[in-house]
PDB file of C-alpha atoms in Angstrom:
ATOM      1  CA  UNK A  14       0.000   0.000   0.000  1.00  0.00           C
ATOM      2  CA  UNK A  15       1.451   3.381  -0.956  1.00  0.00           C
ATOM      3  CA  UNK A  16       1.954   6.100   1.642  1.00  0.00           C
ATOM      4  CA  UNK A  17      -0.934   8.289   0.378  1.00  0.00           C
ATOM      5  CA  UNK A  18      -3.406   5.424   0.664  1.00  0.00           C
ATOM      6  CA  UNK A  19      -2.029   4.468   4.078  1.00  0.00           C
ATOM      7  CA  UNK A  20      -2.316   8.062   5.247  1.00  0.00           C
ATOM      8  CA  UNK A  21      -5.927   8.325   4.038  1.00  0.00           C
ATOM      9  CA  UNK A  22      -6.849   5.059   5.732  1.00  0.00           C
ATOM     10  CA  UNK A  23      -5.197   6.054   9.008  1.00  0.00           C
ATOM     11  CA  UNK A  24      -6.699   9.545   8.913  1.00  0.00           C
ATOM     12  CA  UNK A  25     -10.135   7.966   8.661  1.00  0.00           C
ATOM     13  CA  UNK A  26      -9.393   5.845  11.740  1.00  0.00           C
ATOM     14  CA  UNK A  27      -7.990   8.878  13.582  1.00  0.00           C
ATOM     15  CA  UNK A  28     -11.169  10.852  12.905  1.00  0.00           C
ATOM     16  CA  UNK A  29     -13.365   7.885  13.859  1.00  0.00           C
ATOM     17  CA  UNK A  30     -11.480   7.499  17.139  1.00  0.00           C
ATOM     18  CA  UNK A  31     -11.624  11.226  17.906  1.00  0.00           C
ATOM     19  CA  UNK A  32     -15.342  11.254  17.157  1.00  0.00           C
ATOM     20  CA  UNK A  33     -15.873   8.224  19.400  1.00  0.00           C
ATOM     21  CA  UNK A  34     -13.902   9.756  22.238  1.00  0.00           C
ATOM     22  CA  UNK A  35     -15.842  13.026  22.035  1.00  0.00           C
ATOM     23  CA  UNK A  36     -19.133  11.184  21.529  1.00  0.00           C
ATOM     24  CA  UNK A  37     -18.632   9.130  24.675  1.00  0.00           C
ATOM     25  CA  UNK A  38     -17.494  12.171  26.640  1.00  0.00           C
ATOM     26  CA  UNK A  39     -20.658  13.963  25.506  1.00  0.00           C
ATOM     27  CA  UNK A  40     -22.849  10.984  26.358  1.00  0.00           C
ATOM     28  CA  UNK A  41     -21.139  10.794  29.742  1.00  0.00           C
ATOM     29  CA  UNK A  42     -22.362  14.289  30.563  1.00  0.00           C
ATOM     30  CA  UNK A  43     -25.840  13.658  29.115  1.00  0.00           C
ATOM     31  CA  UNK A  44     -26.669  10.554  31.111  1.00  0.00           C
ATOM     32  CA  UNK A  45     -27.608  10.435  34.768  1.00  0.00           C
ATOM     33  CA  UNK A  46     -27.212   6.687  35.382  1.00  0.00           C
ATOM     34  CA  UNK A  47     -23.934   5.960  37.174  1.00  0.00           C
ATOM     35  CA  UNK A  48     -23.464   2.597  35.433  1.00  0.00           C
ATOM     36  CA  UNK A  49     -23.573   4.284  32.031  1.00  0.00           C
ATOM     37  CA  UNK A  50     -21.216   7.029  33.186  1.00  0.00           C
ATOM     38  CA  UNK A  51     -18.655   4.322  33.979  1.00  0.00           C
ATOM     39  CA  UNK A  52     -19.182   2.552  30.648  1.00  0.00           C
ATOM     40  CA  UNK A  53     -18.887   5.791  28.674  1.00  0.00           C
ATOM     41  CA  UNK A  54     -15.783   6.822  30.607  1.00  0.00           C
ATOM     42  CA  UNK A  55     -14.209   3.427  29.841  1.00  0.00           C
ATOM     43  CA  UNK A  56     -14.891   3.694  26.107  1.00  0.00           C
ATOM     44  CA  UNK A  57     -13.773   7.325  25.890  1.00  0.00           C
ATOM     45  CA  UNK A  58     -10.460   6.246  27.461  1.00  0.00           C
ATOM     46  CA  UNK A  59     -10.267   3.237  25.124  1.00  0.00           C
ATOM     47  CA  UNK A  60     -10.640   5.453  22.057  1.00  0.00           C
ATOM     48  CA  UNK A  61      -8.008   7.846  23.404  1.00  0.00           C
ATOM     49  CA  UNK A  62      -5.570   4.947  23.823  1.00  0.00           C
ATOM     50  CA  UNK A  63      -6.312   3.638  20.341  1.00  0.00           C
ATOM     51  CA  UNK A  64      -5.835   7.125  18.940  1.00  0.00           C
ATOM     52  CA  UNK A  65      -2.396   7.341  20.555  1.00  0.00           C
ATOM     53  CA  UNK A  66      -1.418   3.990  19.026  1.00  0.00           C
ATOM     54  CA  UNK A  67      -2.489   5.020  15.522  1.00  0.00           C
ATOM     55  CA  UNK A  68      -0.836   8.436  15.791  1.00  0.00           C
ATOM     56  CA  UNK A  69       2.383   6.775  17.000  1.00  0.00           C
ATOM     57  CA  UNK A  70       2.330   4.515  13.953  1.00  0.00           C
ATOM     58  CA  UNK A  71       1.718   7.509  11.702  1.00  0.00           C
ATOM     59  CA  UNK A  72       4.674   9.295  13.258  1.00  0.00           C
ATOM     60  CA  UNK A  73       6.903   6.249  12.701  1.00  0.00           C
ATOM     61  CA  UNK A  74       5.794   6.143   9.057  1.00  0.00           C
ATOM     62  CA  UNK A  75       6.314   9.898   8.675  1.00  0.00           C
ATOM     63  CA  UNK A  76       2.609  10.434   7.943  1.00  0.00           C
ATOM     64  CA  UNK A  77       0.640  13.418   9.186  1.00  0.00           C
ATOM     65  CA  UNK A  78      -2.797  13.252  10.799  1.00  0.00           C
ATOM     66  CA  UNK A  79      -5.372  15.687   9.459  1.00  0.00           C
ATOM     67  CA  UNK A  80      -6.694  18.184  11.986  1.00  0.00           C
ATOM     68  CA  UNK A  81     -10.294  18.445  10.770  1.00  0.00           C
ATOM     69  CA  UNK A  82     -13.007  16.414  12.449  1.00  0.00           C
ATOM     70  CA  UNK A  83     -15.195  14.357  10.197  1.00  0.00           C
ATOM     71  CA  UNK A  84     -18.598  15.609   9.160  1.00  0.00           C
ATOM     72  CA  UNK A  85     -20.209  12.334  10.200  1.00  0.00           C
ATOM     73  CA  UNK A  86     -18.776  12.614  13.707  1.00  0.00           C
ATOM     74  CA  UNK A  87     -19.860  16.224  14.061  1.00  0.00           C
ATOM     75  CA  UNK A  88     -23.388  15.278  13.034  1.00  0.00           C
ATOM     76  CA  UNK A  89     -23.327  12.310  15.435  1.00  0.00           C
ATOM     77  CA  UNK A  90     -22.215  14.478  18.384  1.00  0.00           C
ATOM     78  CA  UNK A  91     -24.825  17.096  17.583  1.00  0.00           C
ATOM     79  CA  UNK A  92     -27.502  14.435  17.420  1.00  0.00           C
ATOM     80  CA  UNK A  93     -26.581  13.137  20.879  1.00  0.00           C
ATOM     81  CA  UNK A  94     -26.966  16.667  22.231  1.00  0.00           C
ATOM     82  CA  UNK A  95     -30.306  17.219  20.518  1.00  0.00           C
ATOM     83  CA  UNK A  96     -31.586  13.816  21.548  1.00  0.00           C
ATOM     84  CA  UNK A  97     -30.597  14.362  25.190  1.00  0.00           C
ATOM     85  CA  UNK A  98     -32.288  17.770  25.281  1.00  0.00           C
ATOM     86  CA  UNK A  99     -35.503  16.469  23.756  1.00  0.00           C
ATOM     87  CA  UNK A 100     -35.751  13.269  25.762  1.00  0.00           C
ATOM     88  CA  UNK A 101     -34.639  14.580  29.150  1.00  0.00           C
ATOM     89  CA  UNK A 102     -31.480  12.519  29.063  1.00  0.00           C
ATOM     90  CA  UNK A 103     -33.332   9.290  28.299  1.00  0.00           C
ATOM     91  CA  UNK A 104     -31.146   6.185  28.724  1.00  0.00           C
ATOM     92  CA  UNK A 105     -32.425   4.279  25.695  1.00  0.00           C
ATOM     93  CA  UNK A 106     -32.137   7.284  23.365  1.00  0.00           C
ATOM     94  CA  UNK A 107     -28.555   7.995  24.380  1.00  0.00           C
ATOM     95  CA  UNK A 108     -27.644   4.312  24.004  1.00  0.00           C
ATOM     96  CA  UNK A 109     -29.262   4.307  20.551  1.00  0.00           C
ATOM     97  CA  UNK A 110     -26.983   7.168  19.523  1.00  0.00           C
ATOM     98  CA  UNK A 111     -23.921   5.487  21.015  1.00  0.00           C
ATOM     99  CA  UNK A 112     -24.730   2.329  19.104  1.00  0.00           C
ATOM    100  CA  UNK A 113     -25.080   4.354  15.903  1.00  0.00           C
ATOM    101  CA  UNK A 114     -21.587   5.731  16.530  1.00  0.00           C
ATOM    102  CA  UNK A 115     -20.287   2.219  17.197  1.00  0.00           C
ATOM    103  CA  UNK A 116     -21.808   0.984  13.933  1.00  0.00           C
ATOM    104  CA  UNK A 117     -19.816   3.675  12.134  1.00  0.00           C
ATOM    105  CA  UNK A 118     -16.604   2.725  13.978  1.00  0.00           C
ATOM    106  CA  UNK A 119     -17.047  -0.980  13.206  1.00  0.00           C
ATOM    107  CA  UNK A 120     -17.479  -0.187   9.496  1.00  0.00           C
ATOM    108  CA  UNK A 121     -14.390   2.056   9.475  1.00  0.00           C
ATOM    109  CA  UNK A 122     -12.290  -0.737  10.997  1.00  0.00           C
ATOM    110  CA  UNK A 123     -13.725  -3.361   8.646  1.00  0.00           C
ATOM    111  CA  UNK A 124     -12.713  -1.151   5.722  1.00  0.00           C
ATOM    112  CA  UNK A 125      -9.226  -0.683   7.182  1.00  0.00           C
ATOM    113  CA  UNK A 126      -8.812  -4.440   7.658  1.00  0.00           C
ATOM    114  CA  UNK A 127      -9.448  -5.002   3.943  1.00  0.00           C
ATOM    115  CA  UNK A 128      -6.367  -2.935   3.054  1.00  0.00           C
ATOM    116  CA  UNK A 129      -3.478  -4.960   1.716  1.00  0.00           C
ATOM    117  CA  UNK A 130       0.240  -4.542   2.342  1.00  0.00           C
ATOM    118  CA  UNK A 131      -0.063  -2.292   5.391  1.00  0.00           C
ATOM    119  CA  UNK A 132       3.402  -1.286   6.608  1.00  0.00           C
ATOM    120  CA  UNK A 133       4.973  -2.342   9.885  1.00  0.00           C
ATOM    121  CA  UNK A 134       2.733  -3.441  12.723  1.00  0.00           C
ATOM    122  CA  UNK A 135      -0.340  -1.647  11.432  1.00  0.00           C
ATOM    123  CA  UNK A 136      -2.324  -4.759  10.521  1.00  0.00           C
ATOM    124  CA  UNK A 137      -1.981  -6.291  13.988  1.00  0.00           C
ATOM    125  CA  UNK A 138      -2.738  -2.964  15.717  1.00  0.00           C
ATOM    126  CA  UNK A 139      -5.838  -2.446  13.583  1.00  0.00           C
ATOM    127  CA  UNK A 140      -6.972  -6.039  14.211  1.00  0.00           C
ATOM    128  CA  UNK A 141      -6.524  -5.623  17.975  1.00  0.00           C
ATOM    129  CA  UNK A 142      -8.359  -2.316  17.994  1.00  0.00           C
ATOM    130  CA  UNK A 143     -11.152  -3.733  15.850  1.00  0.00           C
ATOM    131  CA  UNK A 144     -11.751  -6.439  18.456  1.00  0.00           C
ATOM    132  CA  UNK A 145     -12.059  -3.762  21.155  1.00  0.00           C
ATOM    133  CA  UNK A 146     -14.398  -1.646  19.009  1.00  0.00           C
ATOM    134  CA  UNK A 147     -16.503  -4.709  18.226  1.00  0.00           C
ATOM    135  CA  UNK A 148     -16.734  -5.604  21.939  1.00  0.00           C
ATOM    136  CA  UNK A 149     -17.744  -2.007  22.745  1.00  0.00           C
ATOM    137  CA  UNK A 150     -20.422  -2.145  20.047  1.00  0.00           C
ATOM    138  CA  UNK A 151     -21.830  -5.388  21.426  1.00  0.00           C
ATOM    139  CA  UNK A 152     -21.780  -4.089  25.010  1.00  0.00           C
ATOM    140  CA  UNK A 153     -23.573  -0.869  24.039  1.00  0.00           C
ATOM    141  CA  UNK A 154     -26.121  -2.822  22.011  1.00  0.00           C
ATOM    142  CA  UNK A 155     -26.748  -5.152  24.951  1.00  0.00           C
ATOM    143  CA  UNK A 156     -27.232  -2.195  27.312  1.00  0.00           C
ATOM    144  CA  UNK A 157     -29.580  -0.569  24.801  1.00  0.00           C
ATOM    145  CA  UNK A 158     -31.612  -3.749  24.398  1.00  0.00           C
ATOM    146  CA  UNK A 159     -31.871  -4.140  28.187  1.00  0.00           C
ATOM    147  CA  UNK A 160     -33.113  -0.560  28.523  1.00  0.00           C
ATOM    148  CA  UNK A 161     -36.124  -1.347  26.315  1.00  0.00           C
ATOM    149  CA  UNK A 162     -37.609  -3.758  28.845  1.00  0.00           C
TER     150      UNK A 162
END
């Protein structure tokens, strides 16, 4: 994979991770349930750690991360805020939005995993992070489903 394609792929993951971190931090402030606060804090920290790993790899490969946040993430964060305001910080609504963000993250990682000839340790780092993102998705979905009862 050439450096431009690698940079584009990694920039997409960087933006997805930043959006996830901010999304969980936003959800953390919008929810009143202590159990969800802990879950959201855990996943915000997870995304921050993943972001550091990807940015370290980019630095080693002499690639530069873009500074702009993605439009999709901005829309997602705004929707969490609107949803929380309308629904009085409703647990199920916030979990629905978190799951929507996780769906986006899962797809971004699945796309990244399809890339061939990734340099260095990138493939194993992306695979490891994908497993964590997938577990987060499933945990959020399970919490959301339980909140419907």
